[in-house]
Short mmCIF file of C-alpha atoms and ligand atoms in Angstrom, two decimals:
data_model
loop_
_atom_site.label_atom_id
_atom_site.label_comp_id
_atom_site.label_asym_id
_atom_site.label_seq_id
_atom_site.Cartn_x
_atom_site.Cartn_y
_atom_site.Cartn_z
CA UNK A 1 29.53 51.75 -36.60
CA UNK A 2 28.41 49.97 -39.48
CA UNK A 3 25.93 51.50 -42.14
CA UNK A 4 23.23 49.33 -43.39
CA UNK A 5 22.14 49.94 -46.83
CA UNK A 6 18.61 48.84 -47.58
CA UNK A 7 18.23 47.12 -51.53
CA UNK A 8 15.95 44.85 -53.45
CA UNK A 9 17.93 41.50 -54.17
CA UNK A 10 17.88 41.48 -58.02
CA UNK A 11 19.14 37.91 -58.27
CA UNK A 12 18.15 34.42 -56.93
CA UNK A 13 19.03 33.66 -53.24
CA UNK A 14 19.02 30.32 -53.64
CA UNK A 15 22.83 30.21 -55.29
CA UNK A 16 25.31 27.79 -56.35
CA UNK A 17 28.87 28.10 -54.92
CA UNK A 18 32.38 27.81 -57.23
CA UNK A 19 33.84 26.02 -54.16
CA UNK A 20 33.52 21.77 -54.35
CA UNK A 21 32.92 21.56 -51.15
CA UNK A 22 29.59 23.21 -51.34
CA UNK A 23 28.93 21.48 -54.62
CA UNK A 24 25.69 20.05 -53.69
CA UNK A 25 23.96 22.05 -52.15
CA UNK A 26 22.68 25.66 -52.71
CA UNK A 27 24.17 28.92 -50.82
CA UNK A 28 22.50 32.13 -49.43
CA UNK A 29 23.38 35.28 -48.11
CA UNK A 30 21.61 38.30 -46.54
CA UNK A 31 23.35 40.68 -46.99
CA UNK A 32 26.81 41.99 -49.15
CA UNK A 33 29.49 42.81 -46.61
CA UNK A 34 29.63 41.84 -43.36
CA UNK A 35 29.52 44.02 -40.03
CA UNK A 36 32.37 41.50 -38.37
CA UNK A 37 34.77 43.56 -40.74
CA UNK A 38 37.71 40.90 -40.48
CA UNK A 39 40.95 42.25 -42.27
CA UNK A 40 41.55 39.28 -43.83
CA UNK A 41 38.39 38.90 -45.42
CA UNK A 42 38.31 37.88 -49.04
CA UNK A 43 34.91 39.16 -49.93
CA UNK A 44 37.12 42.58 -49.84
CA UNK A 45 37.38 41.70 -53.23
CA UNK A 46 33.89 41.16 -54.83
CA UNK A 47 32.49 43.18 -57.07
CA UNK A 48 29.33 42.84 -54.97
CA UNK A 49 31.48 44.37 -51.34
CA UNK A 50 29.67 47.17 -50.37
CA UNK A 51 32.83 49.17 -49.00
CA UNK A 52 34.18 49.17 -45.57
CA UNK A 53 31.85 49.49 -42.52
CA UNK A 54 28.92 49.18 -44.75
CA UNK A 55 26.70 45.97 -45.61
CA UNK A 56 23.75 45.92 -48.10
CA UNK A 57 20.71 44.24 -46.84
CA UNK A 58 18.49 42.63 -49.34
CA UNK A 59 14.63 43.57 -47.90
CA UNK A 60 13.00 40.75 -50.25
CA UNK A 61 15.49 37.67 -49.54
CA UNK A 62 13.14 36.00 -47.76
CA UNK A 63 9.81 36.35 -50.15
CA UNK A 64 12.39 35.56 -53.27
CA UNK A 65 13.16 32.26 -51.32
CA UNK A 66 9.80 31.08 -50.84
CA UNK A 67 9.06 31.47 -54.38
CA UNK A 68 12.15 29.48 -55.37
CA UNK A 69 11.47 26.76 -53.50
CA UNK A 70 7.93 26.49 -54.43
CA UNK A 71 9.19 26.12 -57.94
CA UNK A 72 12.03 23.43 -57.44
CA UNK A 73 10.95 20.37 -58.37
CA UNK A 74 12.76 19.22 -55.63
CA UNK A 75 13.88 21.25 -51.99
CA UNK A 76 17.66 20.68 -51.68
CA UNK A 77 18.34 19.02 -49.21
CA UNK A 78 20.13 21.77 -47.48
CA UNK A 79 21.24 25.28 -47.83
CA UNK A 80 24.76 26.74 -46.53
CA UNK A 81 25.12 30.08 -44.51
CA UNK A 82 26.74 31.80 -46.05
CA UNK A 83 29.95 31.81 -48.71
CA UNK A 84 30.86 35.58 -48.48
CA UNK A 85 28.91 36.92 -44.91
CA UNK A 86 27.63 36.05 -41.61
CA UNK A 87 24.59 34.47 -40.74
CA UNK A 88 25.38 36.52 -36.85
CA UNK A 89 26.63 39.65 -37.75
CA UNK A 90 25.37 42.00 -34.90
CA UNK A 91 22.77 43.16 -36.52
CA UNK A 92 19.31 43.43 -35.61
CA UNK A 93 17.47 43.02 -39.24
CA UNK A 94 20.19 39.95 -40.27
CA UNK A 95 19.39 38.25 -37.00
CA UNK A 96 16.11 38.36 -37.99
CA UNK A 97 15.62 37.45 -40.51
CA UNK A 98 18.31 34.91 -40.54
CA UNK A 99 16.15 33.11 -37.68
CA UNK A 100 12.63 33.64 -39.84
CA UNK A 101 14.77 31.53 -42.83
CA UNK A 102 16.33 29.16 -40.51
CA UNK A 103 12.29 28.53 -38.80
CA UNK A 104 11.04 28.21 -42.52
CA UNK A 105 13.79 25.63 -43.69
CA UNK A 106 13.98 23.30 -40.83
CA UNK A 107 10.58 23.74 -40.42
CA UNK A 108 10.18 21.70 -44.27
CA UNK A 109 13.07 19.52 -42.95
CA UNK A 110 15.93 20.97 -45.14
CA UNK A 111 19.27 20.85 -43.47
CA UNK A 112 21.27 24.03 -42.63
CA UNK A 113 24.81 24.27 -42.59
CA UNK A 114 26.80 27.46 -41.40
CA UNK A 115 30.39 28.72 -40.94
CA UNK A 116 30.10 32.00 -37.96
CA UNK A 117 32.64 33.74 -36.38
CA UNK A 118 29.47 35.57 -34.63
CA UNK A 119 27.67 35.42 -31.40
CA UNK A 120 24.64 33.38 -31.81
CA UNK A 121 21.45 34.09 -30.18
CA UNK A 122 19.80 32.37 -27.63
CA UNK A 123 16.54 31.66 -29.69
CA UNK A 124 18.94 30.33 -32.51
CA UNK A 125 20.52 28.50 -30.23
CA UNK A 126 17.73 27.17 -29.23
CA UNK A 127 16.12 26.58 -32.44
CA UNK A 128 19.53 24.67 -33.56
CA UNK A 129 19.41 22.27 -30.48
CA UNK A 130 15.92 21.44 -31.25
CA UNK A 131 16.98 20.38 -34.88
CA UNK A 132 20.21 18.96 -33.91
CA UNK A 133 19.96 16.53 -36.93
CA UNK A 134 19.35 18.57 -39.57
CA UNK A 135 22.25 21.42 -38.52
CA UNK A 136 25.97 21.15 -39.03
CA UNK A 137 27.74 23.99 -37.61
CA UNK A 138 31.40 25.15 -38.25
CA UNK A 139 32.78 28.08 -35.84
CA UNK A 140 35.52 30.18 -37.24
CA UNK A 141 38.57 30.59 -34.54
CA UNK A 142 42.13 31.76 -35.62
CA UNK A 143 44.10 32.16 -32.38
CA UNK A 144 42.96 32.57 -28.73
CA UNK A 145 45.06 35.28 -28.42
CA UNK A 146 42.39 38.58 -27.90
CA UNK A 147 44.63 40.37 -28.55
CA UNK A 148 45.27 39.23 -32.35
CA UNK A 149 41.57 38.62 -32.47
CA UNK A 150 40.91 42.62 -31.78
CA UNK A 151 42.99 43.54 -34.86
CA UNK A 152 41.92 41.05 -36.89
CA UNK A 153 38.33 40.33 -36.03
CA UNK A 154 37.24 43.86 -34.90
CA UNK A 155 33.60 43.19 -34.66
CA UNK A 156 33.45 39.69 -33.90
CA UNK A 157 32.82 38.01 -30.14
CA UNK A 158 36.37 36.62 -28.35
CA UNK A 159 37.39 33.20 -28.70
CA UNK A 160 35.97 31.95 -25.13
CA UNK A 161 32.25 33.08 -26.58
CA UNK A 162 32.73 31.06 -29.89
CA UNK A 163 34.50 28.03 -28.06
CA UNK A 164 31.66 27.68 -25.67
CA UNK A 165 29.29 27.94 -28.12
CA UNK A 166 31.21 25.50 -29.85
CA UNK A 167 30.59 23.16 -27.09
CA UNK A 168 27.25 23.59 -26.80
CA UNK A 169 26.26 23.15 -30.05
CA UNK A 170 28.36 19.34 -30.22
CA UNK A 171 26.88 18.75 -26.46
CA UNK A 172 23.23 18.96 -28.32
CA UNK A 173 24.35 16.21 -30.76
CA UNK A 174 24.95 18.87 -33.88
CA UNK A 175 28.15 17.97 -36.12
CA UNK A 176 30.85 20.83 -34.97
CA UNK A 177 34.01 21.57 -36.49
CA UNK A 178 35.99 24.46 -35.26
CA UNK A 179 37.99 26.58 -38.73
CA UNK A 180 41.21 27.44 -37.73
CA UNK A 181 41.20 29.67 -41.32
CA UNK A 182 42.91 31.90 -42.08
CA UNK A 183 46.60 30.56 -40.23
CA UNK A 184 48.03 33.47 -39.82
CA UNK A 185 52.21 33.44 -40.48
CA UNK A 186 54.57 34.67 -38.23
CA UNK A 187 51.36 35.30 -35.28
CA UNK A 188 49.44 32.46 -35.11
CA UNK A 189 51.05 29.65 -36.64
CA UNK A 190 53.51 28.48 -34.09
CA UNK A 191 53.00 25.01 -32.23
CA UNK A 192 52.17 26.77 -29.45
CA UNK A 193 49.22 28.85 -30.63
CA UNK A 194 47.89 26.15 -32.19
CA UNK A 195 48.27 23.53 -29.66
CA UNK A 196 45.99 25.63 -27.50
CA UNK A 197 43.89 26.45 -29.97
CA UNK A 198 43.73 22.50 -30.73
CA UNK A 199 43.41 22.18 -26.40
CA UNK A 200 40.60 24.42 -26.22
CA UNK A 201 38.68 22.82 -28.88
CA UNK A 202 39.13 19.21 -27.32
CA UNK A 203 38.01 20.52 -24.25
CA UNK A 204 34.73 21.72 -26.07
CA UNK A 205 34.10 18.27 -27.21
CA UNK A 206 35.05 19.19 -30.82
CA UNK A 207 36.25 16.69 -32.27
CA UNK A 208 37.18 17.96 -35.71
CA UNK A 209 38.99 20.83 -37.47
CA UNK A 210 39.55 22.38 -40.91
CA UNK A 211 42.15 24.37 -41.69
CA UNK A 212 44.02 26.53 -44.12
CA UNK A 213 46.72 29.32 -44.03
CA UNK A 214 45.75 32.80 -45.04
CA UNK A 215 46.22 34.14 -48.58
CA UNK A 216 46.81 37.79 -49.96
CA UNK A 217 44.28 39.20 -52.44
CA UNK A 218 45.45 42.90 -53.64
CA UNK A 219 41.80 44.08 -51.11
CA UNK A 220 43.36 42.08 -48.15
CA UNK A 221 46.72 42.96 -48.33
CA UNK A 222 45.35 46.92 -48.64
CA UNK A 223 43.24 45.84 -45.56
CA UNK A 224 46.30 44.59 -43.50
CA UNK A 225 48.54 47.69 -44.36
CA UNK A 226 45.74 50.10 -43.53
CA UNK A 227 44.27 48.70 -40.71
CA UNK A 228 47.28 47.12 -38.78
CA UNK A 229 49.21 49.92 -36.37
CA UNK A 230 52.04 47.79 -35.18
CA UNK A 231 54.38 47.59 -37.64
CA UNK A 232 56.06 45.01 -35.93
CA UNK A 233 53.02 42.65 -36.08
CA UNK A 234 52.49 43.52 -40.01
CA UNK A 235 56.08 42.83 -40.88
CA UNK A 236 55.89 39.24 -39.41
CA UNK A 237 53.24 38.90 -41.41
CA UNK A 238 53.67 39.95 -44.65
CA UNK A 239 57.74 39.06 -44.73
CA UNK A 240 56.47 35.22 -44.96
CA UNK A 241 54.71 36.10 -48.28
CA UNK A 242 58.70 37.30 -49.72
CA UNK A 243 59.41 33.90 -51.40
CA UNK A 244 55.55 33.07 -52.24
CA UNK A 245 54.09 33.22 -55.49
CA UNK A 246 50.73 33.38 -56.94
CA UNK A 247 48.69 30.18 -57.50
CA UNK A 248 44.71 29.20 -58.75
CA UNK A 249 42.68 28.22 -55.80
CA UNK A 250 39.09 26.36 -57.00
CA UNK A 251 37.00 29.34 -55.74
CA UNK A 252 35.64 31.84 -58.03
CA UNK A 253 37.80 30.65 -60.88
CA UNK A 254 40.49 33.22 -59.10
CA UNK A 255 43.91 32.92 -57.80
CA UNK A 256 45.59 34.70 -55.30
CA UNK A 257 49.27 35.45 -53.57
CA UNK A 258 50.36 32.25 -51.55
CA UNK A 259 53.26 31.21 -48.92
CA UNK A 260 55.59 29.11 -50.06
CA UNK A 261 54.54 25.64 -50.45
CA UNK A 262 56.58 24.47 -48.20
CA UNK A 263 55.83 27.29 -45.64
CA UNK A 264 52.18 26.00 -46.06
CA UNK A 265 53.29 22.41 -45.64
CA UNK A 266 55.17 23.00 -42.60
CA UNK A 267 52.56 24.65 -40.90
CA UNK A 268 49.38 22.31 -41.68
CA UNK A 269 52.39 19.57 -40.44
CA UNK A 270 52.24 21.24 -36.90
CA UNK A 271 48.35 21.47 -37.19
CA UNK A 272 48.12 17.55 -37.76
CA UNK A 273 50.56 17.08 -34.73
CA UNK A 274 49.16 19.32 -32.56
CA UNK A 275 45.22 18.04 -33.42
CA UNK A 276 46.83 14.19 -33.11
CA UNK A 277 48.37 15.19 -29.74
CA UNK A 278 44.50 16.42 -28.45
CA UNK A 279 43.02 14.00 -30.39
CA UNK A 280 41.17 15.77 -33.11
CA UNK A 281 40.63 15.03 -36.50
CA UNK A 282 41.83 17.87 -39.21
CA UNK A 283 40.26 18.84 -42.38
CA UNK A 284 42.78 20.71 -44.91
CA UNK A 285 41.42 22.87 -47.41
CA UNK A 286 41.59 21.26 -50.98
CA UNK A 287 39.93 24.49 -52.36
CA UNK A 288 42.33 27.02 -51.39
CA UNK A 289 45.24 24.24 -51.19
CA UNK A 290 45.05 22.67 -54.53
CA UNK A 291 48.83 22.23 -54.47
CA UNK A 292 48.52 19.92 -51.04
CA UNK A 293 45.13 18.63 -50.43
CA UNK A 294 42.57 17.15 -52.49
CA UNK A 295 38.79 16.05 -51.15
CA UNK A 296 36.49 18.30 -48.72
CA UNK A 297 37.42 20.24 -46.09
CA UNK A 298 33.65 19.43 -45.32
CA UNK A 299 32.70 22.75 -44.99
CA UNK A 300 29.26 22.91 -45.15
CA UNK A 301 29.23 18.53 -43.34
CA UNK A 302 27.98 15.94 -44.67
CA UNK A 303 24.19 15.74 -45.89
CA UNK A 304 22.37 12.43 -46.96
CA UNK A 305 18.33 12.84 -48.71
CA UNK A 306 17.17 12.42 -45.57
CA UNK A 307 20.02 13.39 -42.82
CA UNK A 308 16.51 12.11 -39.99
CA UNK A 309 16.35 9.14 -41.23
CA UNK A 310 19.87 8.50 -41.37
CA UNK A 311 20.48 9.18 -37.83
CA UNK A 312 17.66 6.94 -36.97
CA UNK A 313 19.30 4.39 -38.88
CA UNK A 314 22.58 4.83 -36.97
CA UNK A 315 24.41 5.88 -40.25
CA UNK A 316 26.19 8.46 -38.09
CA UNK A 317 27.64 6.89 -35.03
CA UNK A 318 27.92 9.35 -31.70
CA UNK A 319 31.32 9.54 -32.18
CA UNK A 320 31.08 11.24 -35.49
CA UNK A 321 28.27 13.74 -34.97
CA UNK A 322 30.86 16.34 -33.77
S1 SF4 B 401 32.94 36.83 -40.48
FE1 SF4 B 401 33.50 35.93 -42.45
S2 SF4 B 401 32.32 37.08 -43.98
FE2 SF4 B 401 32.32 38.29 -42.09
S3 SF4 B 401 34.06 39.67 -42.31
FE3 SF4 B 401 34.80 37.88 -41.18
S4 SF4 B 401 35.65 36.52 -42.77
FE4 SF4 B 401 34.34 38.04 -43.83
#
């Protein structure tokens, strides 16, 4: 059960983001912490994380908003949900008010881009399909093994919910990608678990991936060693760190515990074979994998002035919208 703490947002909403991929254009979040309580999750970390099975919900987000963007010169062109939460966290005040923000933006025709591992509601849905141009969606999806999903994703719907989501959102012409982030070692990064995870996407009519192996902050690996009971499963996992080392990743100018380069490089080789073999395009993470991968993971899509227009024009060919 997750507590939600009610607080005035002190700074602005509309935010920039350390990451290059989200370079140009602003971030928000509604809340600090996030009820989906993933193990792995870096925001563990933040000064700004509210403490387990609690999230901080900022009352005035969306009046702080409005009078940001009355006083841009210019309305970005669109705003990314959400660097360190969930836009569908199961709760009733975030959905909410995550749908009165999404109405208001789209509504002035600025873009909205959004990584969930959530369950998103039908009026969202809705409200997405309806926009299809101006909404590029990514859906987080690790393994579809429940099983692993349970222990690692507590709060957060299975993999069949997301996947068919997945395919619903491409099927209404919105630019999809599926995350397969964080690779787990020694569970979920054999060829096998990801050459279903690769299959099931296909068969969503997904067409593209990003993806990136985890990495150990001192909050996650505290996280995994509290919260995982089979020490069988948490061996496998942590004995791949042994011969790791720590490394700068370009994301709040911190750096964290990584595999083995070559451990990394070996598994984001079986990603690119599997994704070739189901014909899907893959997205490494240059911000976490400085070492190996330079560019955008293209996590928040691509966004033009006028992303409409651009449509109209043809500037993004069927083929490429998911
Ligand atoms: S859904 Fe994302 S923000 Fe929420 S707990 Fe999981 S990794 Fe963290």
């Amino acid at each position: 059960m997750v507590n939600v703490v009610l607080a005035e947002r002190k700074t602005a909403v509309l935010t920039p983001s350390s990451l290059a991929c989200l370079s140009q254009i602003p971030t928000v979040n509604l809340t600090a912490g996030c009820a989906h309580g993933c193990l792995y999750c870096y925001t563990r970390s933040y000064s700004s994380y509210p403490g387990e099975d609690k999230v901080t919900f900022y009352t005035n987000t969306f009046d702080k908003l409005r009078d940001e963007l009355t006083r841009k010169r210019r309305a970005p062109k669109a705003v990314y949900f959400s660097p360190s939460s969930d836009l569908f966290q199961p709760l009733p005040e975030v959905l909410d008010l995550g749908y009165e923000i999404l109405e208001f933006l789209l509504g002035r025709k600025i873009g909205v881009a959004f990584l969930t591992k959530g369950l998103i509601p039908e009026r969202h849905m809705r409200l997405f399909e309806e926009n299809a141009p101006l909404v590029r969606a990514q859906l987080g999806l690790i393994t579809l093994d429940g099983a692993i999903t349970g222990v690692f994703e507590p709060c957060a719907p299975e993999p069949a919910v997301r996947l068919s989501q997945a395919k619903r959102l491409a099927r209404a012409g919105i630019k999809t990608q599926m995350r397969l982030d964080p690779i787990l070692p020694g569970l979920t990064d054999d060829a096998e678990s990801i050459g279903r995870v690769c299959g099931a996407v296909a068969e969503a009519g997904v067409k593209h991936i990003a993806a990136s192996a985890l990495f150990l902050r001192p909050s996650v690996a505290d996280s995994l060693k509290r919260h995982i009971r089979d020490p069988s499963m948490l061996d496998k996992l942590l004995r791949a760190f042994g011969q790791g080392s720590r490394m700068a990743i370009h994301a709040r100018n911190s750096s964290v515990f990584a595999l083995p380069v070559t451990t990394r490089q070996q598994m984001y080789e079986r990603v690119a074979h599997e994704a070739q073999l189901h014909g899907l395009i893959v997205h490494l993470c240059a911000c976490k994998n400085p070492d190996l991968a330079s560019g955008s993971c293209s996590i928040a899509g691509e966004w033009t002035r006028n992303p409409t227009a651009a449509i109209q024009r043809g500037l993004f060919p069927d083929d490429e919208r998911s």
